[in-house]
């Protein structure tokens, strides 16, 4: 499924980054704590949640219907949000 990144709501922080590579979400979590990744529809309905390991890179390949989605990755100190569209 084609993925189009439209914008970042919040910038990546030095310790926490989220981006799309092809059809996969990539999270670089350089913090010492496990992060929580959540995916929401444009109406705010949560469609997925996952833990993201500390001190490393995690990849997630969500199976989603076409539409606008918001990915939020959160630790106690950092928060990154990304909007993307699946055509």
PDB file of C-alpha atoms in Angstrom:
ATOM      1  CA  UNK A   1       0.000   0.000   0.000  1.00  0.00           C
ATOM      2  CA  UNK A   2       1.411   3.417  -0.869  1.00  0.00           C
ATOM      3  CA  UNK A   3       2.207   5.639   2.089  1.00  0.00           C
ATOM      4  CA  UNK A   4       2.428   9.414   1.876  1.00  0.00           C
ATOM      5  CA  UNK A   5       3.891  11.457   4.721  1.00  0.00           C
ATOM      6  CA  UNK A   6       2.096  14.771   4.918  1.00  0.00           C
ATOM      7  CA  UNK A   7       3.631  16.551   7.908  1.00  0.00           C
ATOM      8  CA  UNK A   8       5.144  16.336  11.350  1.00  0.00           C
ATOM      9  CA  UNK A   9       3.022  17.759  14.161  1.00  0.00           C
ATOM     10  CA  UNK A  10       5.945  17.782  16.565  1.00  0.00           C
ATOM     11  CA  UNK A  11       9.626  17.577  15.657  1.00  0.00           C
ATOM     12  CA  UNK A  12      11.730  14.544  16.374  1.00  0.00           C
ATOM     13  CA  UNK A  13      13.670  14.921  19.583  1.00  0.00           C
ATOM     14  CA  UNK A  14      17.312  14.009  19.972  1.00  0.00           C
ATOM     15  CA  UNK A  15      16.441  10.787  21.774  1.00  0.00           C
ATOM     16  CA  UNK A  16      13.226   9.779  20.013  1.00  0.00           C
ATOM     17  CA  UNK A  17      12.596   9.695  16.262  1.00  0.00           C
ATOM     18  CA  UNK A  18       9.776   8.267  14.150  1.00  0.00           C
ATOM     19  CA  UNK A  19       9.639   8.082  10.359  1.00  0.00           C
ATOM     20  CA  UNK A  20       8.321   5.982   7.495  1.00  0.00           C
ATOM     21  CA  UNK A  21      10.550   3.788   5.363  1.00  0.00           C
ATOM     22  CA  UNK A  22       8.582   2.329   2.490  1.00  0.00           C
ATOM     23  CA  UNK A  23       5.514   0.838   4.222  1.00  0.00           C
ATOM     24  CA  UNK A  24       7.139   0.439   7.626  1.00  0.00           C
ATOM     25  CA  UNK A  25       7.150   2.711  10.668  1.00  0.00           C
ATOM     26  CA  UNK A  26      10.646   3.074  12.104  1.00  0.00           C
ATOM     27  CA  UNK A  27      11.183   4.261  15.677  1.00  0.00           C
ATOM     28  CA  UNK A  28      14.616   5.135  17.022  1.00  0.00           C
ATOM     29  CA  UNK A  29      14.319   5.168  20.799  1.00  0.00           C
ATOM     30  CA  UNK A  30      17.620   6.173  22.365  1.00  0.00           C
ATOM     31  CA  UNK A  31      16.075   6.706  25.800  1.00  0.00           C
ATOM     32  CA  UNK A  32      16.547   4.273  28.672  1.00  0.00           C
ATOM     33  CA  UNK A  33      12.829   3.535  28.891  1.00  0.00           C
ATOM     34  CA  UNK A  34      10.326   1.607  26.824  1.00  0.00           C
ATOM     35  CA  UNK A  35       8.204   3.950  24.689  1.00  0.00           C
ATOM     36  CA  UNK A  36       4.550   3.528  23.749  1.00  0.00           C
ATOM     37  CA  UNK A  37       3.546   3.802  20.098  1.00  0.00           C
ATOM     38  CA  UNK A  38      -0.108   4.503  19.312  1.00  0.00           C
ATOM     39  CA  UNK A  39      -1.802   4.874  15.935  1.00  0.00           C
ATOM     40  CA  UNK A  40      -5.026   6.881  15.642  1.00  0.00           C
ATOM     41  CA  UNK A  41      -7.447   7.518  12.787  1.00  0.00           C
ATOM     42  CA  UNK A  42      -8.233  11.080  11.744  1.00  0.00           C
ATOM     43  CA  UNK A  43     -11.312  10.914  14.004  1.00  0.00           C
ATOM     44  CA  UNK A  44      -9.171  10.057  17.046  1.00  0.00           C
ATOM     45  CA  UNK A  45     -10.003   6.348  17.268  1.00  0.00           C
ATOM     46  CA  UNK A  46      -7.008   4.342  18.475  1.00  0.00           C
ATOM     47  CA  UNK A  47      -6.396   1.448  16.079  1.00  0.00           C
ATOM     48  CA  UNK A  48      -3.070   0.133  17.384  1.00  0.00           C
ATOM     49  CA  UNK A  49      -0.744   0.334  20.343  1.00  0.00           C
ATOM     50  CA  UNK A  50       2.679  -1.215  20.784  1.00  0.00           C
ATOM     51  CA  UNK A  51       5.685  -1.050  23.066  1.00  0.00           C
ATOM     52  CA  UNK A  52       8.944   0.227  21.599  1.00  0.00           C
ATOM     53  CA  UNK A  53      12.164  -1.118  23.113  1.00  0.00           C
ATOM     54  CA  UNK A  54      14.666   1.216  24.732  1.00  0.00           C
ATOM     55  CA  UNK A  55      18.119   1.994  23.329  1.00  0.00           C
ATOM     56  CA  UNK A  56      17.480   0.800  19.793  1.00  0.00           C
ATOM     57  CA  UNK A  57      15.486   0.777  16.580  1.00  0.00           C
ATOM     58  CA  UNK A  58      12.081  -0.848  16.223  1.00  0.00           C
ATOM     59  CA  UNK A  59      10.151  -1.431  13.022  1.00  0.00           C
ATOM     60  CA  UNK A  60       6.388  -1.844  12.822  1.00  0.00           C
ATOM     61  CA  UNK A  61       4.393  -2.774   9.719  1.00  0.00           C
ATOM     62  CA  UNK A  62       0.798  -1.948  10.557  1.00  0.00           C
ATOM     63  CA  UNK A  63      -2.005  -3.279   8.372  1.00  0.00           C
ATOM     64  CA  UNK A  64      -4.294  -0.289   7.884  1.00  0.00           C
ATOM     65  CA  UNK A  65      -7.106   0.706   5.536  1.00  0.00           C
ATOM     66  CA  UNK A  66      -6.637   3.745   3.265  1.00  0.00           C
ATOM     67  CA  UNK A  67      -6.949   7.029   5.159  1.00  0.00           C
ATOM     68  CA  UNK A  68      -5.213   9.609   7.338  1.00  0.00           C
ATOM     69  CA  UNK A  69      -3.455   8.331  10.473  1.00  0.00           C
ATOM     70  CA  UNK A  70      -1.565   9.869  13.354  1.00  0.00           C
ATOM     71  CA  UNK A  71       1.312   8.033  15.020  1.00  0.00           C
ATOM     72  CA  UNK A  72       2.311   9.092  18.517  1.00  0.00           C
ATOM     73  CA  UNK A  73       5.408   7.787  20.294  1.00  0.00           C
ATOM     74  CA  UNK A  74       5.694   8.716  23.962  1.00  0.00           C
ATOM     75  CA  UNK A  75       8.110   8.277  26.861  1.00  0.00           C
ATOM     76  CA  UNK A  76       7.968  10.087  30.191  1.00  0.00           C
ATOM     77  CA  UNK A  77      10.281  12.807  28.794  1.00  0.00           C
ATOM     78  CA  UNK A  78       9.638  12.841  25.022  1.00  0.00           C
ATOM     79  CA  UNK A  79       6.718  12.833  22.592  1.00  0.00           C
ATOM     80  CA  UNK A  80       6.831  12.655  18.786  1.00  0.00           C
ATOM     81  CA  UNK A  81       3.794  12.766  16.494  1.00  0.00           C
ATOM     82  CA  UNK A  82       3.662  12.003  12.784  1.00  0.00           C
ATOM     83  CA  UNK A  83       0.733  12.259  10.347  1.00  0.00           C
ATOM     84  CA  UNK A  84       0.634  10.019   7.295  1.00  0.00           C
ATOM     85  CA  UNK A  85      -1.794   8.972   4.576  1.00  0.00           C
ATOM     86  CA  UNK A  86      -2.310   5.475   3.207  1.00  0.00           C
ATOM     87  CA  UNK A  87      -3.659   5.629  -0.354  1.00  0.00           C
TER      88      UNK A  87
END
